[in-house]
Amino acid sequence: MPELPEVETVARQLAPRIAEQRVRRLVVLDSLLRRGPRPRLAGRRVVEVGRSGKQVLIGFSPRAGSRDPMWLLVHLRMTGRLLYVEGEGRGPREHLRARIDLERGVLLFVDTRRLGTLSWLRSREAAEPRAVDPLSPAFTPQRLAELANGSRQALKPWLLRQDRLVGLGNIYASEIAHAAELSPFRRVGSLMEPEIRRLHRATRRVLRRAIEHCGTTFSDFQDARGIDGTYQRFLRVYERAERPCPRCSAPVERRIQQQRSTFYCPACQR
Ligand SMILES: [Zn+2]
């Protein structure tokens, strides 16, 4: 499942390739993606490519003679991929769910398991996540302390909630707790100020490094060029049970926490 760094990677790679291109047509091939009103996309220009939480955000200009801009949110879920192919669109045909024909190429939405979604929105505000994005300026140690205040939940599942911080999934939640030297089982409301600061710094650092390496590839994630991410080489605890902790050499442990695997070092995460 792509997390924030993978989605950011896709958005950063798509942006210079599709920005400013005019849409020739939208073709939705999968009936699951046809629910709701059909957007009239032809003639609009791509004016923005970014990320909203765990979704890719694409903004389109108003059509000629109208004042109705449009935004598309693409949720990749498990196996969704956005691929841009320059020129007369070849690209993969298999599992192709939708495509947007542009002036100089084609943007393909490919999804083996068909869990991904396309949402069409009339306003930029409607596309914003309600929770705090950990890479946004709004994410400060003070804000994190406010969000954590009083919570009786354990750290790792708390990081996975999408109504406090948005974009973290199972891989990065384990990595962030390790980078912050905090036990994934710590009650979030019990974190002291220096620990909140460590957690804040670790969250930013882990996400930024993952983005530098184009995300993590385990099974399905590929970026907008169809290339695997490389951050899996830098993971310090995730999927490394019984191997030595890179910080203190104690063996990394795997425990099930709310039906999900948690990887951590019992020696140096307190
Ligand atoms: Zn350790």
PDB file of C-alpha atoms and ligand atoms in Angstrom:
ATOM      1  CA  MET A   1       0.000   0.000   0.000  1.00  0.00           C
ATOM      2  CA  PRO A   2       1.624   3.281  -1.037  1.00  0.00           C
ATOM      3  CA  GLU A   3       2.190   5.667   1.841  1.00  0.00           C
ATOM      4  CA  LEU A   4       2.957   9.373   1.795  1.00  0.00           C
ATOM      5  CA  PRO A   5       6.490   9.074   0.292  1.00  0.00           C
ATOM      6  CA  GLU A   6       5.344   6.858  -2.577  1.00  0.00           C
ATOM      7  CA  VAL A   7       2.447   9.152  -3.448  1.00  0.00           C
ATOM      8  CA  GLU A   8       4.723  12.216  -3.206  1.00  0.00           C
ATOM      9  CA  THR A   9       7.164  10.455  -5.535  1.00  0.00           C
ATOM     10  CA  VAL A  10       4.475   9.836  -8.138  1.00  0.00           C
ATOM     11  CA  ALA A  11       3.263  13.447  -7.930  1.00  0.00           C
ATOM     12  CA  ARG A  12       6.779  14.912  -8.232  1.00  0.00           C
ATOM     13  CA  GLN A  13       7.556  12.785 -11.245  1.00  0.00           C
ATOM     14  CA  LEU A  14       4.274  13.482 -13.000  1.00  0.00           C
ATOM     15  CA  ALA A  15       4.314  17.233 -12.399  1.00  0.00           C
ATOM     16  CA  PRO A  16       6.962  18.294 -14.946  1.00  0.00           C
ATOM     17  CA  ARG A  17       5.660  15.802 -17.495  1.00  0.00           C
ATOM     18  CA  ILE A  18       1.975  16.666 -17.546  1.00  0.00           C
ATOM     19  CA  ALA A  19       1.734  20.227 -16.190  1.00  0.00           C
ATOM     20  CA  GLU A  20       0.400  22.770 -18.689  1.00  0.00           C
ATOM     21  CA  GLN A  21      -0.733  20.078 -21.105  1.00  0.00           C
ATOM     22  CA  ARG A  22      -4.265  20.335 -22.432  1.00  0.00           C
ATOM     23  CA  VAL A  23      -6.639  17.381 -22.084  1.00  0.00           C
ATOM     24  CA  ARG A  24      -7.867  15.846 -25.330  1.00  0.00           C
ATOM     25  CA  ARG A  25     -10.186  13.379 -23.635  1.00  0.00           C
ATOM     26  CA  LEU A  26     -10.864  11.264 -20.585  1.00  0.00           C
ATOM     27  CA  VAL A  27     -11.623   7.579 -21.099  1.00  0.00           C
ATOM     28  CA  VAL A  28     -12.932   5.624 -18.102  1.00  0.00           C
ATOM     29  CA  LEU A  29     -12.739   1.912 -18.887  1.00  0.00           C
ATOM     30  CA  ASP A  30     -13.689   0.429 -15.504  1.00  0.00           C
ATOM     31  CA  SER A  31     -17.346   0.615 -14.506  1.00  0.00           C
ATOM     32  CA  LEU A  32     -16.292   0.851 -10.840  1.00  0.00           C
ATOM     33  CA  LEU A  33     -14.772   4.255 -11.609  1.00  0.00           C
ATOM     34  CA  ARG A  34     -17.878   5.548 -13.382  1.00  0.00           C
ATOM     35  CA  ARG A  35     -19.986   6.226 -10.306  1.00  0.00           C
ATOM     36  CA  GLY A  36     -21.068   9.804  -9.788  1.00  0.00           C
ATOM     37  CA  PRO A  37     -21.173  12.598 -12.356  1.00  0.00           C
ATOM     38  CA  ARG A  38     -18.967  12.301 -15.430  1.00  0.00           C
ATOM     39  CA  PRO A  39     -16.544  15.214 -15.483  1.00  0.00           C
ATOM     40  CA  ARG A  40     -16.182  17.163 -18.697  1.00  0.00           C
ATOM     41  CA  LEU A  41     -12.443  17.252 -19.003  1.00  0.00           C
ATOM     42  CA  ALA A  42     -11.710  17.840 -22.690  1.00  0.00           C
ATOM     43  CA  GLY A  43     -10.150  21.234 -23.351  1.00  0.00           C
ATOM     44  CA  ARG A  44      -9.020  21.833 -19.773  1.00  0.00           C
ATOM     45  CA  ARG A  45      -5.338  22.327 -18.973  1.00  0.00           C
ATOM     46  CA  VAL A  46      -3.418  20.593 -16.161  1.00  0.00           C
ATOM     47  CA  VAL A  47      -2.593  23.446 -13.780  1.00  0.00           C
ATOM     48  CA  GLU A  48      -1.435  21.606 -10.669  1.00  0.00           C
ATOM     49  CA  VAL A  49       0.015  18.217  -9.761  1.00  0.00           C
ATOM     50  CA  GLY A  50       0.608  17.462  -6.103  1.00  0.00           C
ATOM     51  CA  ARG A  51      -0.358  15.325  -3.175  1.00  0.00           C
ATOM     52  CA  SER A  52      -3.191  15.493  -0.700  1.00  0.00           C
ATOM     53  CA  GLY A  53      -2.530  13.073   2.137  1.00  0.00           C
ATOM     54  CA  LYS A  54      -2.102   9.673   0.507  1.00  0.00           C
ATOM     55  CA  GLN A  55      -3.746  10.719  -2.753  1.00  0.00           C
ATOM     56  CA  VAL A  56      -2.371  12.242  -5.938  1.00  0.00           C
ATOM     57  CA  LEU A  57      -4.020  15.590  -6.649  1.00  0.00           C
ATOM     58  CA  ILE A  58      -4.370  16.938 -10.198  1.00  0.00           C
ATOM     59  CA  GLY A  59      -5.889  20.364 -10.847  1.00  0.00           C
ATOM     60  CA  PHE A  60      -7.486  21.326 -14.160  1.00  0.00           C
ATOM     61  CA  SER A  61      -8.242  24.813 -15.481  1.00  0.00           C
ATOM     62  CA  PRO A  62     -11.822  25.878 -16.229  1.00  0.00           C
ATOM     63  CA  ARG A  63     -13.080  24.981 -19.700  1.00  0.00           C
ATOM     64  CA  ALA A  64     -13.138  27.773 -22.256  1.00  0.00           C
ATOM     65  CA  GLY A  65     -15.931  30.218 -21.483  1.00  0.00           C
ATOM     66  CA  SER A  66     -16.608  28.828 -18.025  1.00  0.00           C
ATOM     67  CA  ARG A  67     -15.330  29.458 -14.515  1.00  0.00           C
ATOM     68  CA  ASP A  68     -15.427  25.935 -13.178  1.00  0.00           C
ATOM     69  CA  PRO A  69     -11.993  24.545 -12.373  1.00  0.00           C
ATOM     70  CA  MET A  70     -11.804  20.881 -11.423  1.00  0.00           C
ATOM     71  CA  TRP A  71      -9.665  18.683  -9.202  1.00  0.00           C
ATOM     72  CA  LEU A  72      -9.014  14.994  -9.396  1.00  0.00           C
ATOM     73  CA  LEU A  73      -7.920  12.924  -6.392  1.00  0.00           C
ATOM     74  CA  VAL A  74      -6.416   9.541  -7.258  1.00  0.00           C
ATOM     75  CA  HIS A  75      -6.297   7.013  -4.442  1.00  0.00           C
ATOM     76  CA  LEU A  76      -3.881   4.268  -5.491  1.00  0.00           C
ATOM     77  CA  ARG A  77      -4.823   1.887  -2.646  1.00  0.00           C
ATOM     78  CA  MET A  78      -3.092  -1.493  -2.972  1.00  0.00           C
ATOM     79  CA  THR A  79      -2.094  -1.812  -6.607  1.00  0.00           C
ATOM     80  CA  GLY A  80      -3.085   1.404  -8.398  1.00  0.00           C
ATOM     81  CA  ARG A  81      -0.461   3.099 -10.556  1.00  0.00           C
ATOM     82  CA  LEU A  82      -0.367   6.313 -12.521  1.00  0.00           C
ATOM     83  CA  LEU A  83       1.917   6.091 -15.533  1.00  0.00           C
ATOM     84  CA  TYR A  84       2.709   8.765 -18.063  1.00  0.00           C
ATOM     85  CA  VAL A  85       3.634   7.657 -21.567  1.00  0.00           C
ATOM     86  CA  GLU A  86       4.977  10.275 -23.957  1.00  0.00           C
ATOM     87  CA  GLY A  87       3.737  10.258 -27.548  1.00  0.00           C
ATOM     88  CA  GLU A  88       1.028   8.090 -29.064  1.00  0.00           C
ATOM     89  CA  GLY A  89      -0.055   6.224 -25.956  1.00  0.00           C
ATOM     90  CA  ARG A  90       1.203   2.672 -25.902  1.00  0.00           C
ATOM     91  CA  GLY A  91       1.944   1.641 -22.319  1.00  0.00           C
ATOM     92  CA  PRO A  92       0.354  -1.332 -20.573  1.00  0.00           C
ATOM     93  CA  ARG A  93      -3.118  -2.381 -21.744  1.00  0.00           C
ATOM     94  CA  GLU A  94      -3.607  -4.993 -19.071  1.00  0.00           C
ATOM     95  CA  HIS A  95      -5.539  -3.775 -16.005  1.00  0.00           C
ATOM     96  CA  LEU A  96      -5.880  -0.335 -17.568  1.00  0.00           C
ATOM     97  CA  ARG A  97      -8.808   1.338 -15.753  1.00  0.00           C
ATOM     98  CA  ALA A  98      -8.810   4.868 -17.111  1.00  0.00           C
ATOM     99  CA  ARG A  99      -6.724   7.154 -19.212  1.00  0.00           C
ATOM    100  CA  ILE A 100      -6.416  10.846 -19.858  1.00  0.00           C
ATOM    101  CA  ASP A 101      -5.232  11.681 -23.356  1.00  0.00           C
ATOM    102  CA  LEU A 102      -3.092  14.814 -23.299  1.00  0.00           C
ATOM    103  CA  GLU A 103      -1.546  16.918 -26.036  1.00  0.00           C
ATOM    104  CA  ARG A 104       1.819  15.181 -25.981  1.00  0.00           C
ATOM    105  CA  GLY A 105       1.144  11.860 -24.271  1.00  0.00           C
ATOM    106  CA  VAL A 106      -1.248   9.847 -22.174  1.00  0.00           C
ATOM    107  CA  LEU A 107      -1.731   9.461 -18.420  1.00  0.00           C
ATOM    108  CA  LEU A 108      -2.715   5.888 -17.570  1.00  0.00           C
ATOM    109  CA  PHE A 109      -4.399   4.607 -14.426  1.00  0.00           C
ATOM    110  CA  VAL A 110      -3.561   0.917 -14.086  1.00  0.00           C
ATOM    111  CA  ASP A 111      -4.918  -1.118 -11.183  1.00  0.00           C
ATOM    112  CA  THR A 112      -4.759  -4.911 -10.915  1.00  0.00           C
ATOM    113  CA  ARG A 113      -7.039  -5.267  -7.897  1.00  0.00           C
ATOM    114  CA  ARG A 114      -9.419  -2.415  -8.812  1.00  0.00           C
ATOM    115  CA  LEU A 115      -9.437  -0.924  -5.311  1.00  0.00           C
ATOM    116  CA  GLY A 116      -8.115   2.474  -6.385  1.00  0.00           C
ATOM    117  CA  THR A 117     -10.525   5.364  -6.793  1.00  0.00           C
ATOM    118  CA  LEU A 118     -10.875   8.591  -8.752  1.00  0.00           C
ATOM    119  CA  SER A 119     -12.707  11.476  -7.043  1.00  0.00           C
ATOM    120  CA  TRP A 120     -13.708  14.593  -8.957  1.00  0.00           C
ATOM    121  CA  LEU A 121     -14.008  17.790  -6.955  1.00  0.00           C
ATOM    122  CA  ARG A 122     -15.157  21.307  -7.697  1.00  0.00           C
ATOM    123  CA  SER A 123     -13.025  23.089  -5.114  1.00  0.00           C
ATOM    124  CA  ARG A 124      -9.428  22.947  -3.945  1.00  0.00           C
ATOM    125  CA  GLU A 125     -10.565  23.064  -0.313  1.00  0.00           C
ATOM    126  CA  ALA A 126     -12.618  19.900  -0.719  1.00  0.00           C
ATOM    127  CA  ALA A 127      -9.415  18.124  -1.790  1.00  0.00           C
ATOM    128  CA  GLU A 128      -7.492  19.036   1.358  1.00  0.00           C
ATOM    129  CA  PRO A 129      -7.091  16.344   4.023  1.00  0.00           C
ATOM    130  CA  ARG A 130      -8.769  17.082   7.348  1.00  0.00           C
ATOM    131  CA  ALA A 131      -5.844  15.783   9.376  1.00  0.00           C
ATOM    132  CA  VAL A 132      -2.335  17.275   9.619  1.00  0.00           C
ATOM    133  CA  ASP A 133       0.102  16.494   6.816  1.00  0.00           C
ATOM    134  CA  PRO A 134       3.454  15.688   8.452  1.00  0.00           C
ATOM    135  CA  LEU A 135       5.380  17.480   5.707  1.00  0.00           C
ATOM    136  CA  SER A 136       3.281  20.655   5.878  1.00  0.00           C
ATOM    137  CA  PRO A 137       4.293  23.773   7.847  1.00  0.00           C
ATOM    138  CA  ALA A 138       1.303  23.074  10.131  1.00  0.00           C
ATOM    139  CA  PHE A 139       3.120  20.048  11.525  1.00  0.00           C
ATOM    140  CA  THR A 140       5.140  21.476  14.432  1.00  0.00           C
ATOM    141  CA  PRO A 141       6.197  19.896  17.735  1.00  0.00           C
ATOM    142  CA  GLN A 142       3.482  22.004  19.418  1.00  0.00           C
ATOM    143  CA  ARG A 143       0.818  20.715  17.027  1.00  0.00           C
ATOM    144  CA  LEU A 144       2.012  17.142  17.533  1.00  0.00           C
ATOM    145  CA  ALA A 145       1.837  17.618  21.315  1.00  0.00           C
ATOM    146  CA  GLU A 146      -1.748  18.891  21.001  1.00  0.00           C
ATOM    147  CA  LEU A 147      -2.740  15.921  18.858  1.00  0.00           C
ATOM    148  CA  ALA A 148      -1.102  13.470  21.257  1.00  0.00           C
ATOM    149  CA  ASN A 149      -2.446  15.077  24.410  1.00  0.00           C
ATOM    150  CA  GLY A 150      -4.549  12.713  26.505  1.00  0.00           C
ATOM    151  CA  SER A 151      -4.440   9.803  24.049  1.00  0.00           C
ATOM    152  CA  ARG A 152      -4.344   6.370  25.667  1.00  0.00           C
ATOM    153  CA  GLN A 153      -3.503   4.668  22.395  1.00  0.00           C
ATOM    154  CA  ALA A 154      -0.134   3.020  21.726  1.00  0.00           C
ATOM    155  CA  LEU A 155       2.272   4.957  19.521  1.00  0.00           C
ATOM    156  CA  LYS A 156       2.405   2.717  16.465  1.00  0.00           C
ATOM    157  CA  PRO A 157      -1.375   2.344  15.880  1.00  0.00           C
ATOM    158  CA  TRP A 158      -1.768   6.032  16.739  1.00  0.00           C
ATOM    159  CA  LEU A 159       0.593   6.916  13.894  1.00  0.00           C
ATOM    160  CA  LEU A 160      -1.566   4.861  11.527  1.00  0.00           C
ATOM    161  CA  ARG A 161      -4.760   6.787  12.328  1.00  0.00           C
ATOM    162  CA  GLN A 162      -5.536   9.051   9.428  1.00  0.00           C
ATOM    163  CA  ASP A 163      -7.535  11.531  11.518  1.00  0.00           C
ATOM    164  CA  ARG A 164      -4.509  12.904  13.408  1.00  0.00           C
ATOM    165  CA  LEU A 165      -1.609  12.664  10.969  1.00  0.00           C
ATOM    166  CA  VAL A 166      -2.312  11.775   7.389  1.00  0.00           C
ATOM    167  CA  GLY A 167      -0.231   9.586   5.101  1.00  0.00           C
ATOM    168  CA  LEU A 168       1.587   7.173   7.422  1.00  0.00           C
ATOM    169  CA  GLY A 169       1.188   3.438   6.937  1.00  0.00           C
ATOM    170  CA  ASN A 170       2.639   0.302   8.435  1.00  0.00           C
ATOM    171  CA  ILE A 171       6.159   0.573   7.028  1.00  0.00           C
ATOM    172  CA  TYR A 172       6.916   4.158   8.003  1.00  0.00           C
ATOM    173  CA  ALA A 173       5.150   3.966  11.372  1.00  0.00           C
ATOM    174  CA  SER A 174       7.616   1.274  12.491  1.00  0.00           C
ATOM    175  CA  GLU A 175      10.558   3.173  11.012  1.00  0.00           C
ATOM    176  CA  ILE A 176       9.534   6.463  12.640  1.00  0.00           C
ATOM    177  CA  ALA A 177       9.141   4.896  16.105  1.00  0.00           C
ATOM    178  CA  HIS A 178      12.619   3.374  15.744  1.00  0.00           C
ATOM    179  CA  ALA A 179      14.180   6.628  14.506  1.00  0.00           C
ATOM    180  CA  ALA A 180      12.588   8.440  17.481  1.00  0.00           C
ATOM    181  CA  GLU A 181      13.911   5.780  19.917  1.00  0.00           C
ATOM    182  CA  LEU A 182      10.381   5.282  21.198  1.00  0.00           C
ATOM    183  CA  SER A 183       8.631   2.010  21.916  1.00  0.00           C
ATOM    184  CA  PRO A 184       5.729   1.353  19.530  1.00  0.00           C
ATOM    185  CA  PHE A 185       3.761   0.317  22.638  1.00  0.00           C
ATOM    186  CA  ARG A 186       4.180   3.616  24.485  1.00  0.00           C
ATOM    187  CA  ARG A 187       0.959   5.415  25.307  1.00  0.00           C
ATOM    188  CA  VAL A 188       0.966   8.513  23.149  1.00  0.00           C
ATOM    189  CA  GLY A 189      -0.445  10.676  25.928  1.00  0.00           C
ATOM    190  CA  SER A 190       2.521   9.740  28.131  1.00  0.00           C
ATOM    191  CA  LEU A 191       5.176  11.192  25.815  1.00  0.00           C
ATOM    192  CA  MET A 192       7.195  13.949  27.429  1.00  0.00           C
ATOM    193  CA  GLU A 193       8.169  17.111  25.615  1.00  0.00           C
ATOM    194  CA  PRO A 194      11.659  15.933  24.524  1.00  0.00           C
ATOM    195  CA  GLU A 195      10.084  12.720  23.230  1.00  0.00           C
ATOM    196  CA  ILE A 196       7.498  14.647  21.247  1.00  0.00           C
ATOM    197  CA  ARG A 197      10.350  16.625  19.713  1.00  0.00           C
ATOM    198  CA  ARG A 198      12.162  13.410  18.809  1.00  0.00           C
ATOM    199  CA  LEU A 199       9.018  11.975  17.288  1.00  0.00           C
ATOM    200  CA  HIS A 200       8.449  15.143  15.272  1.00  0.00           C
ATOM    201  CA  ARG A 201      12.022  15.197  13.984  1.00  0.00           C
ATOM    202  CA  ALA A 202      12.010  11.455  13.200  1.00  0.00           C
ATOM    203  CA  THR A 203       8.739  11.702  11.275  1.00  0.00           C
ATOM    204  CA  ARG A 204      10.075  14.449   9.026  1.00  0.00           C
ATOM    205  CA  ARG A 205      13.464  12.803   8.574  1.00  0.00           C
ATOM    206  CA  VAL A 206      12.152   9.342   7.686  1.00  0.00           C
ATOM    207  CA  LEU A 207       9.585  10.690   5.224  1.00  0.00           C
ATOM    208  CA  ARG A 208      12.026  13.044   3.537  1.00  0.00           C
ATOM    209  CA  ARG A 209      14.679  10.376   3.137  1.00  0.00           C
ATOM    210  CA  ALA A 210      12.114   7.968   1.718  1.00  0.00           C
ATOM    211  CA  ILE A 211      11.048  10.604  -0.815  1.00  0.00           C
ATOM    212  CA  GLU A 212      14.693  11.168  -1.798  1.00  0.00           C
ATOM    213  CA  HIS A 213      14.855   7.463  -2.601  1.00  0.00           C
ATOM    214  CA  CYS A 214      11.542   7.430  -4.484  1.00  0.00           C
ATOM    215  CA  GLY A 215       9.725   5.432  -1.828  1.00  0.00           C
ATOM    216  CA  THR A 216       9.766   1.795  -0.806  1.00  0.00           C
ATOM    217  CA  THR A 217       8.995  -1.141  -3.068  1.00  0.00           C
ATOM    218  CA  PHE A 218       7.951  -4.466  -1.619  1.00  0.00           C
ATOM    219  CA  SER A 219       5.469  -5.951  -4.016  1.00  0.00           C
ATOM    220  CA  ASP A 220       3.547  -3.574  -6.195  1.00  0.00           C
ATOM    221  CA  PHE A 221       4.573   0.012  -5.829  1.00  0.00           C
ATOM    222  CA  GLN A 222       6.215   1.549  -8.854  1.00  0.00           C
ATOM    223  CA  ASP A 223       6.616   5.227  -9.486  1.00  0.00           C
ATOM    224  CA  ALA A 224       5.204   7.238 -12.387  1.00  0.00           C
ATOM    225  CA  ARG A 225       8.006   6.036 -14.655  1.00  0.00           C
ATOM    226  CA  GLY A 226       7.330   2.377 -13.838  1.00  0.00           C
ATOM    227  CA  ILE A 227      10.498   2.129 -11.743  1.00  0.00           C
ATOM    228  CA  ASP A 228      10.790   0.611  -8.278  1.00  0.00           C
ATOM    229  CA  GLY A 229      11.593   2.775  -5.254  1.00  0.00           C
ATOM    230  CA  THR A 230      14.835   2.041  -3.413  1.00  0.00           C
ATOM    231  CA  TYR A 231      14.122   3.055   0.186  1.00  0.00           C
ATOM    232  CA  GLN A 232      13.697  -0.611   1.193  1.00  0.00           C
ATOM    233  CA  ARG A 233      17.507  -0.741   1.279  1.00  0.00           C
ATOM    234  CA  PHE A 234      17.496   1.838   4.066  1.00  0.00           C
ATOM    235  CA  LEU A 235      14.791   0.366   6.285  1.00  0.00           C
ATOM    236  CA  ARG A 236      16.142  -0.166   9.787  1.00  0.00           C
ATOM    237  CA  VAL A 237      13.508  -2.387  11.394  1.00  0.00           C
ATOM    238  CA  TYR A 238      10.650  -3.090   8.972  1.00  0.00           C
ATOM    239  CA  GLU A 239      10.772  -6.723   7.753  1.00  0.00           C
ATOM    240  CA  ARG A 240      14.082  -7.166   9.608  1.00  0.00           C
ATOM    241  CA  ALA A 241      12.981  -9.416  12.484  1.00  0.00           C
ATOM    242  CA  GLU A 242      15.884 -11.173  14.241  1.00  0.00           C
ATOM    243  CA  ARG A 243      18.470  -9.109  12.406  1.00  0.00           C
ATOM    244  CA  PRO A 244      20.648  -6.721  14.434  1.00  0.00           C
ATOM    245  CA  CYS A 245      19.313  -3.258  15.215  1.00  0.00           C
ATOM    246  CA  PRO A 246      21.472  -0.774  13.252  1.00  0.00           C
ATOM    247  CA  ARG A 247      21.734   1.402  16.387  1.00  0.00           C
ATOM    248  CA  CYS A 248      22.489  -1.034  19.204  1.00  0.00           C
ATOM    249  CA  SER A 249      22.874  -4.486  17.534  1.00  0.00           C
ATOM    250  CA  ALA A 250      20.153  -6.140  19.647  1.00  0.00           C
ATOM    251  CA  PRO A 251      17.877  -8.362  17.532  1.00  0.00           C
ATOM    252  CA  VAL A 252      14.869  -6.617  16.000  1.00  0.00           C
ATOM    253  CA  GLU A 253      11.539  -8.102  17.078  1.00  0.00           C
ATOM    254  CA  ARG A 254       8.270  -8.534  15.267  1.00  0.00           C
ATOM    255  CA  ARG A 255       5.013  -8.349  17.212  1.00  0.00           C
ATOM    256  CA  ILE A 256       1.406  -8.203  16.103  1.00  0.00           C
ATOM    257  CA  GLN A 257      -0.222  -4.979  17.209  1.00  0.00           C
ATOM    258  CA  GLN A 258      -3.883  -4.499  16.257  1.00  0.00           C
ATOM    259  CA  GLN A 259      -3.631  -7.177  13.538  1.00  0.00           C
ATOM    260  CA  ARG A 260      -0.617  -5.519  11.911  1.00  0.00           C
ATOM    261  CA  SER A 261       3.070  -6.419  12.147  1.00  0.00           C
ATOM    262  CA  THR A 262       5.157  -4.061  14.223  1.00  0.00           C
ATOM    263  CA  PHE A 263       8.945  -4.201  13.958  1.00  0.00           C
ATOM    264  CA  TYR A 264      11.026  -2.643  16.719  1.00  0.00           C
ATOM    265  CA  CYS A 265      14.139  -2.907  18.825  1.00  0.00           C
ATOM    266  CA  PRO A 266      13.225  -3.805  22.421  1.00  0.00           C
ATOM    267  CA  ALA A 267      16.659  -2.645  23.616  1.00  0.00           C
ATOM    268  CA  CYS A 268      16.792   0.939  22.393  1.00  0.00           C
ATOM    269  CA  GLN A 269      13.132   1.887  21.870  1.00  0.00           C
ATOM    270  CA  ARG A 270      11.748   2.926  25.229  1.00  0.00           C
TER     271      ARG A 270
HETATM  272 ZN    ZN B   1      18.364  -0.984  19.086  1.00  0.00          ZN
END
